[in-house]
């Protein structure tokens, strides 16, 4: 009876169509936001456990937030619009390298015109958002085949994006500003005069980005556009006969998804990594994101967070728990175990609960609603 | 609004006319040289044995298949080769022989997709939601709620459609088509697989749609009782060809039709 | 003549490498034909087969077995491992997913890929293990036709020969045996095949076993070429464009696709590489496949799909 919505009558459609129509959900959301925005910074400022060192912030919370953001992007494309993508890593890379170029100044020689196009280094926020825009643009380009290609065939098209851009960022030195090693350093994180340096500042920055984009994503998927995406996913022919233009629905999904993934890529490079190589955005990253979405829940924003958390925490657990139990296992074995557990979980969820953790969560809520009575 | 009487329909304005339509798939003729018209406000039944080309005909009207030959005139204008969504935008809605609902969505969301063409707010406005987009969503929700009331499916408003029984799915599908406020509604076997009670409900809905929304309806149906009761005029297809066209009574007595349904003694 | 000789050398090298791609692609085609499943795990199966083979071979040789006896035992051992894998996959992954749509099955095989990769390396180790089953020295051919002849690797010739034998065998299997016909029925429609009494789980086991054996054959050739190591799993990804071009259901198509990709990427690397920077091989196959898809969305040899509602 903890989670009871009886008595919460809605008298307007606006209330019925709210983002979280049930009061308990709203309270929970505010609590989470309160802890994330106020609680954690306070604990961290006073060095209270578990925030005594910034390990938790730097090694877990920051990657969690950024990868959850990327997973939201992937979920829009795969979970909501039903277009499988194995190339998300490439779109993160495009976001990262474009933001890097805009942040350090673009100079593009045009020999035939006789002059150079040059843009001075842009403010950090604009660079990151422009990185997202570039990813969205390329996403649209690679999304065009999706109008004619379906299912597995589309997976190959996205793989083409992955491998092509892997190669581009290794071979085309212009993108790395001709650094000899091919690895690049992020410009200083200057947000309109405010320098983001400490772990807690970086954490808060990521948190702001994730919160804003999660709300935007939630608004989109519950509105008209989101219905079009889901209609295309569930039954594309019927959707078209309802007047939904496949071109518009699919390309907006590619654009929005790639934009969010691109922004996540820029954050990953600038804030989490600091300096990076093209390998940071390889096909492994694409699979990692896809797994987060499948495990967390296809077609669920909450699921993107759950999936990201699980995929990040699993290797740490597999490393720490045996140690704590006095059974030391090698780093290699841990990585193999991660493979096995992740793979098994994917298969298990596909068989038992195709909508992932998010669905388990709503089933649990359904049970709580009736608790302690079975019916 | 009042429904036109039989006499008015007989002389009524033609909404859609197909002329000499032929369609084939890799050598197999699905339709050959079919012509008929649909007048404003009538229920036009298309009947025929299985494989006669009825669904293919609807697919042509929908813009989903493109005929090899022939001409389609809709609202007095000759139609060029068009995409299904263009047909939808011009006021043609459709239900399907095998229910084609969006299985992962709720009843409400399914019917709301029917409003897509009427919704104007851009992506940016939808991102923010609060304000203009919310207002638009609520306006359309109100319209959709009227359809839900009409079809008596209030109790399954928020249920995922994949889990609904077949009869209700058919009803939701009708609701989704009605949400488009179509001028021409194509119903592909709306009563297939239903029990008598569900059929009666569906007949009632179809007649109400015709009478109070003044929607023109093209209907494919196998239940002859339903066809005879509901329709103003009937066209009969067999092996992709038109074999009869007229009022239910005329068609019922037509020798070619009886032969097609019962077989000819050789 | 020298330029033409060079071109021929590149082309021939590409074609022979293409046969090796076909070896992997064949496994995909088999499973797709028989179950409608796009088996992403084929590359992982090549890794597993290779590791089982090379590790047991090394073990037996170290124990003092004569080399050829050791090879036979090791091959049998690896085949047994593949049979076990086939059984496990059928029993625990695909069996429960009968009648699901293609994309779900595809994602399930991605899951299976990770299980196999993890388990294979945990059981057999994760280093680089050299395998020497076939001669790998280069020989000169057509010395009469071209000045200096053409340099060809013997291993590539072996690979081509093995691929040819496999294709012939599989074609006969699919066309002329009862099991082959049942396989095609299952691929068409799981439920319909079950309803006419085809034992679907047995059929799937057989087909995964055959695919596992094809993976073992591929592992002998690829393992000799690259040594048995984790990067062999990327073959699976290379086989994707091969299938797009060759079609998911055509055994000869897999060979033709493999040849086109093999030859295409070698020629592109040799003639385009110097202008736009090396390493084109890395993406050429995918972009080629993408271009093919833009022109023919159903792939080069696929049948046009008539959609119905």
Short mmCIF file of C-alpha atoms in Angstrom, two decimals, chain B:
data_model
loop_
_atom_site.label_atom_id
_atom_site.label_comp_id
_atom_site.label_asym_id
_atom_site.label_seq_id
_atom_site.Cartn_x
_atom_site.Cartn_y
_atom_site.Cartn_z
CA UNK B 1 -25.94 16.24 -40.44
CA UNK B 2 -28.38 13.87 -42.13
CA UNK B 3 -27.39 10.89 -44.20
CA UNK B 4 -28.38 11.01 -47.84
CA UNK B 5 -31.21 8.68 -48.76
CA UNK B 6 -30.93 5.92 -51.34
CA UNK B 7 -32.34 8.10 -54.06
CA UNK B 8 -29.88 10.85 -53.40
CA UNK B 9 -26.94 8.46 -53.54
CA UNK B 10 -28.04 7.03 -56.87
CA UNK B 11 -27.65 10.46 -58.38
CA UNK B 12 -25.04 11.71 -55.91
CA UNK B 13 -21.67 13.21 -56.55
CA UNK B 14 -18.84 10.76 -57.29
CA UNK B 15 -16.10 10.94 -54.65
CA UNK B 16 -13.74 8.36 -56.09
CA UNK B 17 -13.69 6.69 -59.47
CA UNK B 18 -11.30 3.99 -60.58
CA UNK B 19 -11.13 3.33 -64.30
CA UNK B 20 -9.60 0.36 -66.06
CA UNK B 21 -7.22 -0.47 -63.21
CA UNK B 22 -4.79 -3.31 -63.87
CA UNK B 23 -2.18 -4.56 -61.45
CA UNK B 24 0.19 -7.48 -61.63
CA UNK B 25 2.99 -8.96 -59.56
CA UNK B 26 5.67 -10.60 -61.65
CA UNK B 27 3.27 -12.03 -64.21
CA UNK B 28 0.40 -12.80 -61.83
CA UNK B 29 -2.55 -10.58 -62.55
CA UNK B 30 -4.10 -9.30 -59.34
CA UNK B 31 -6.51 -6.89 -61.02
CA UNK B 32 -7.43 -6.52 -64.64
CA UNK B 33 -9.38 -3.69 -66.09
CA UNK B 34 -11.49 -2.92 -63.04
CA UNK B 35 -13.70 0.18 -63.03
CA UNK B 36 -16.21 1.40 -60.49
CA UNK B 37 -17.03 4.51 -58.54
CA UNK B 38 -17.85 5.47 -54.98
CA UNK B 39 -20.37 8.23 -54.37
CA UNK B 40 -20.35 10.68 -51.53
CA UNK B 41 -22.06 9.43 -48.40
CA UNK B 42 -22.65 5.86 -49.46
CA UNK B 43 -21.47 2.52 -48.09
CA UNK B 44 -19.91 0.76 -51.03
CA UNK B 45 -19.24 -2.93 -50.51
CA UNK B 46 -16.53 -4.78 -52.41
CA UNK B 47 -17.11 -8.51 -52.28
CA UNK B 48 -15.78 -11.61 -53.96
CA UNK B 49 -14.22 -14.98 -53.18
CA UNK B 50 -10.78 -15.19 -51.57
CA UNK B 51 -8.03 -14.03 -53.88
CA UNK B 52 -10.40 -11.96 -55.98
CA UNK B 53 -8.25 -8.85 -55.61
CA UNK B 54 -10.35 -6.93 -53.08
CA UNK B 55 -7.51 -6.01 -50.74
CA UNK B 56 -5.26 -5.23 -53.71
CA UNK B 57 -7.95 -2.82 -54.88
CA UNK B 58 -7.93 -1.03 -51.51
CA UNK B 59 -4.15 -0.95 -51.61
CA UNK B 60 -4.33 0.79 -54.98
CA UNK B 61 -6.81 3.36 -53.66
CA UNK B 62 -4.49 3.87 -50.69
CA UNK B 63 -1.48 4.53 -52.88
CA UNK B 64 0.28 1.52 -51.41
CA UNK B 65 0.31 -0.34 -54.73
CA UNK B 66 0.72 1.48 -58.00
CA UNK B 67 -1.46 0.15 -60.82
CA UNK B 68 0.19 -0.77 -64.09
CA UNK B 69 -2.63 0.85 -66.01
CA UNK B 70 -5.73 2.84 -65.33
CA UNK B 71 -6.82 6.09 -63.82
CA UNK B 72 -8.03 7.11 -60.39
CA UNK B 73 -10.16 10.20 -59.96
CA UNK B 74 -10.60 11.46 -56.43
CA UNK B 75 -12.59 14.58 -55.58
CA UNK B 76 -12.93 15.23 -59.33
CA UNK B 77 -9.20 15.37 -59.85
CA UNK B 78 -7.14 12.76 -61.62
CA UNK B 79 -4.67 11.44 -59.13
CA UNK B 80 -1.03 11.16 -59.97
CA UNK B 81 1.12 8.35 -58.63
CA UNK B 82 1.16 9.01 -54.90
CA UNK B 83 2.62 7.75 -51.67
CA UNK B 84 0.38 6.23 -48.99
CA UNK B 85 0.87 9.20 -46.67
CA UNK B 86 -0.26 11.55 -49.42
CA UNK B 87 -3.41 9.51 -49.83
CA UNK B 88 -3.90 9.77 -46.07
CA UNK B 89 -3.39 13.52 -46.21
CA UNK B 90 -6.10 13.76 -48.86
CA UNK B 91 -8.62 12.22 -46.48
CA UNK B 92 -8.45 8.46 -47.08
CA UNK B 93 -8.26 6.32 -43.94
CA UNK B 94 -8.05 2.57 -43.65
CA UNK B 95 -8.39 -0.45 -41.40
CA UNK B 96 -6.72 -3.74 -42.14
CA UNK B 97 -7.70 -7.33 -42.75
CA UNK B 98 -5.13 -8.58 -40.26
CA UNK B 99 -5.15 -6.02 -37.49
CA UNK B 100 -2.23 -3.65 -38.00
CA UNK B 101 -2.18 -1.76 -34.73
CA UNK B 102 0.97 -0.39 -33.15
CA UNK B 103 1.42 -3.22 -30.68
CA UNK B 104 3.81 -1.53 -28.29
CA UNK B 105 1.52 1.45 -27.71
CA UNK B 106 -1.59 2.02 -25.64
CA UNK B 107 -5.09 2.35 -27.10
CA UNK B 108 -4.93 6.07 -26.50
CA UNK B 109 -1.58 6.48 -28.26
CA UNK B 110 -2.76 4.35 -31.17
CA UNK B 111 -5.76 6.55 -31.74
CA UNK B 112 -3.68 9.68 -31.17
CA UNK B 113 -1.47 8.70 -34.12
CA UNK B 114 -4.54 9.25 -36.25
CA UNK B 115 -4.26 12.93 -35.33
CA UNK B 116 -0.70 13.22 -36.66
CA UNK B 117 -1.76 15.01 -39.80
CA UNK B 118 -3.71 17.58 -37.82
CA UNK B 119 -0.90 18.44 -35.43
CA UNK B 120 1.22 21.38 -36.40
CA UNK B 121 3.67 22.13 -33.59
CA UNK B 122 7.33 21.81 -34.51
CA UNK B 123 10.09 19.76 -32.95
CA UNK B 124 11.39 22.60 -30.79
CA UNK B 125 7.99 23.26 -29.29
CA UNK B 126 7.57 19.55 -28.57
CA UNK B 127 10.95 19.45 -26.83
CA UNK B 128 9.79 22.08 -24.36
CA UNK B 129 6.26 20.66 -24.26
CA UNK B 130 4.92 23.10 -21.70
CA UNK B 131 2.91 25.78 -23.43
CA UNK B 132 1.98 25.49 -27.08
CA UNK B 133 2.64 21.79 -27.50
CA UNK B 134 0.78 20.82 -24.37
CA UNK B 135 -2.21 22.88 -25.47
CA UNK B 136 -2.23 21.14 -28.83
CA UNK B 137 -1.90 17.68 -27.25
CA UNK B 138 -4.86 18.40 -24.97
CA UNK B 139 -7.03 19.65 -27.83
CA UNK B 140 -6.45 16.45 -29.73
CA UNK B 141 -6.83 14.34 -26.64
CA UNK B 142 -10.31 15.78 -26.26
CA UNK B 143 -11.17 14.80 -29.82
CA UNK B 144 -9.78 11.31 -29.30
CA UNK B 145 -11.71 10.93 -26.06
CA UNK B 146 -14.93 11.56 -28.00
CA UNK B 147 -14.02 8.70 -30.34
CA UNK B 148 -13.19 6.49 -27.36
CA UNK B 149 -16.59 7.28 -25.86
CA UNK B 150 -18.32 6.59 -29.15
CA UNK B 151 -16.63 3.20 -29.57
CA UNK B 152 -17.20 2.33 -25.90
CA UNK B 153 -13.58 1.49 -25.19
CA UNK B 154 -13.00 3.80 -22.21
CA UNK B 155 -11.92 0.93 -19.99
CA UNK B 156 -8.98 -0.04 -22.21
CA UNK B 157 -7.81 3.52 -22.80
CA UNK B 158 -4.38 2.95 -21.28
CA UNK B 159 -3.98 -0.76 -22.01
CA UNK B 160 -1.26 -1.85 -24.44
CA UNK B 161 -3.15 -2.96 -27.54
CA UNK B 162 -1.04 -6.07 -28.08
CA UNK B 163 -2.78 -7.76 -25.17
CA UNK B 164 -6.37 -6.89 -26.10
CA UNK B 165 -8.80 -9.48 -27.48
CA UNK B 166 -9.24 -9.48 -31.22
CA UNK B 167 -12.67 -7.86 -31.29
CA UNK B 168 -11.46 -4.89 -29.26
CA UNK B 169 -8.35 -4.55 -31.41
CA UNK B 170 -10.59 -4.21 -34.46
CA UNK B 171 -12.51 -1.51 -32.64
CA UNK B 172 -9.35 0.38 -31.70
CA UNK B 173 -8.27 0.18 -35.31
CA UNK B 174 -11.56 1.73 -36.40
CA UNK B 175 -11.00 4.44 -33.81
CA UNK B 176 -7.54 5.15 -35.16
CA UNK B 177 -8.95 5.56 -38.67
CA UNK B 178 -11.80 7.78 -37.40
CA UNK B 179 -9.31 10.03 -35.62
CA UNK B 180 -8.11 11.08 -39.05
CA UNK B 181 -11.58 12.54 -39.75
CA UNK B 182 -11.49 10.86 -43.13
CA UNK B 183 -13.63 11.72 -46.09
CA UNK B 184 -13.30 8.17 -47.41
CA UNK B 185 -12.96 5.27 -45.00
CA UNK B 186 -11.74 1.92 -46.30
CA UNK B 187 -12.69 -1.03 -44.09
CA UNK B 188 -11.00 -4.33 -44.91
CA UNK B 189 -13.07 -7.11 -43.33
CA UNK B 190 -13.95 -5.20 -40.17
CA UNK B 191 -15.94 -8.15 -38.83
CA UNK B 192 -13.68 -11.05 -39.65
CA UNK B 193 -13.34 -13.45 -36.75
CA UNK B 194 -15.98 -11.75 -34.59
CA UNK B 195 -18.88 -13.34 -32.79
CA UNK B 196 -22.44 -12.24 -33.46
CA UNK B 197 -22.56 -9.72 -30.65
CA UNK B 198 -19.34 -8.05 -31.70
CA UNK B 199 -20.56 -7.97 -35.29
CA UNK B 200 -23.74 -6.20 -34.25
CA UNK B 201 -21.72 -3.62 -32.35
CA UNK B 202 -19.47 -3.07 -35.32
CA UNK B 203 -22.44 -2.66 -37.68
CA UNK B 204 -23.88 -0.09 -35.34
CA UNK B 205 -20.60 1.82 -35.32
CA UNK B 206 -20.32 1.75 -39.09
CA UNK B 207 -23.87 3.00 -39.59
CA UNK B 208 -23.36 5.76 -37.03
CA UNK B 209 -20.13 6.82 -38.70
CA UNK B 210 -21.92 7.00 -42.02
CA UNK B 211 -24.92 8.86 -40.66
CA UNK B 212 -23.50 11.29 -38.18
CA UNK B 213 -19.99 11.94 -39.53
CA UNK B 214 -21.19 11.76 -43.14
CA UNK B 215 -18.17 9.66 -44.05
CA UNK B 216 -18.11 7.71 -47.26
CA UNK B 217 -17.25 4.06 -46.66
CA UNK B 218 -15.80 1.33 -48.83
CA UNK B 219 -16.24 -2.04 -47.18
CA UNK B 220 -14.80 -5.46 -47.85
CA UNK B 221 -16.75 -8.13 -46.04
CA UNK B 222 -17.47 -11.83 -46.37
CA UNK B 223 -20.60 -11.94 -44.24
CA UNK B 224 -23.31 -11.55 -46.88
CA UNK B 225 -25.97 -10.65 -44.33
CA UNK B 226 -23.87 -7.71 -43.18
CA UNK B 227 -23.12 -6.64 -46.73
CA UNK B 228 -26.76 -6.73 -47.79
CA UNK B 229 -27.88 -4.78 -44.73
CA UNK B 230 -25.19 -2.13 -44.62
CA UNK B 231 -24.29 -1.30 -48.14
CA UNK B 232 -25.95 0.98 -50.65
CA UNK B 233 -24.20 -0.53 -53.64
CA UNK B 234 -22.03 -3.58 -54.17
CA UNK B 235 -19.24 -4.33 -56.60
CA UNK B 236 -18.23 -7.97 -57.07
CA UNK B 237 -14.73 -9.03 -58.04
CA UNK B 238 -13.57 -12.49 -59.09
CA UNK B 239 -10.09 -13.41 -60.28
CA UNK B 240 -9.18 -9.74 -60.49
CA UNK B 241 -12.12 -8.84 -62.72
CA UNK B 242 -15.35 -7.05 -62.03
CA UNK B 243 -18.26 -9.40 -62.57
CA UNK B 244 -21.14 -7.40 -61.17
CA UNK B 245 -22.01 -3.95 -59.87
CA UNK B 246 -25.28 -2.67 -58.48
CA UNK B 247 -27.62 -2.52 -55.50
CA UNK B 248 -27.49 -5.46 -53.05
CA UNK B 249 -30.68 -6.86 -54.50
CA UNK B 250 -29.42 -6.70 -58.08
CA UNK B 251 -26.14 -8.34 -57.19
CA UNK B 252 -27.80 -11.06 -55.17
CA UNK B 253 -29.70 -12.27 -58.20
CA UNK B 254 -26.81 -11.96 -60.64
CA UNK B 255 -25.93 -15.29 -62.26
CA UNK B 256 -22.20 -14.56 -62.58
CA UNK B 257 -22.04 -13.81 -58.87
CA UNK B 258 -23.81 -17.00 -57.89
CA UNK B 259 -21.48 -18.94 -60.16
CA UNK B 260 -18.42 -17.30 -58.66
CA UNK B 261 -19.48 -18.12 -55.13
CA UNK B 262 -20.94 -21.56 -55.65
CA UNK B 263 -18.88 -22.71 -58.61
CA UNK B 264 -20.16 -23.54 -62.07
CA UNK B 265 -21.21 -27.01 -63.08
CA UNK B 266 -18.94 -28.18 -65.87
#
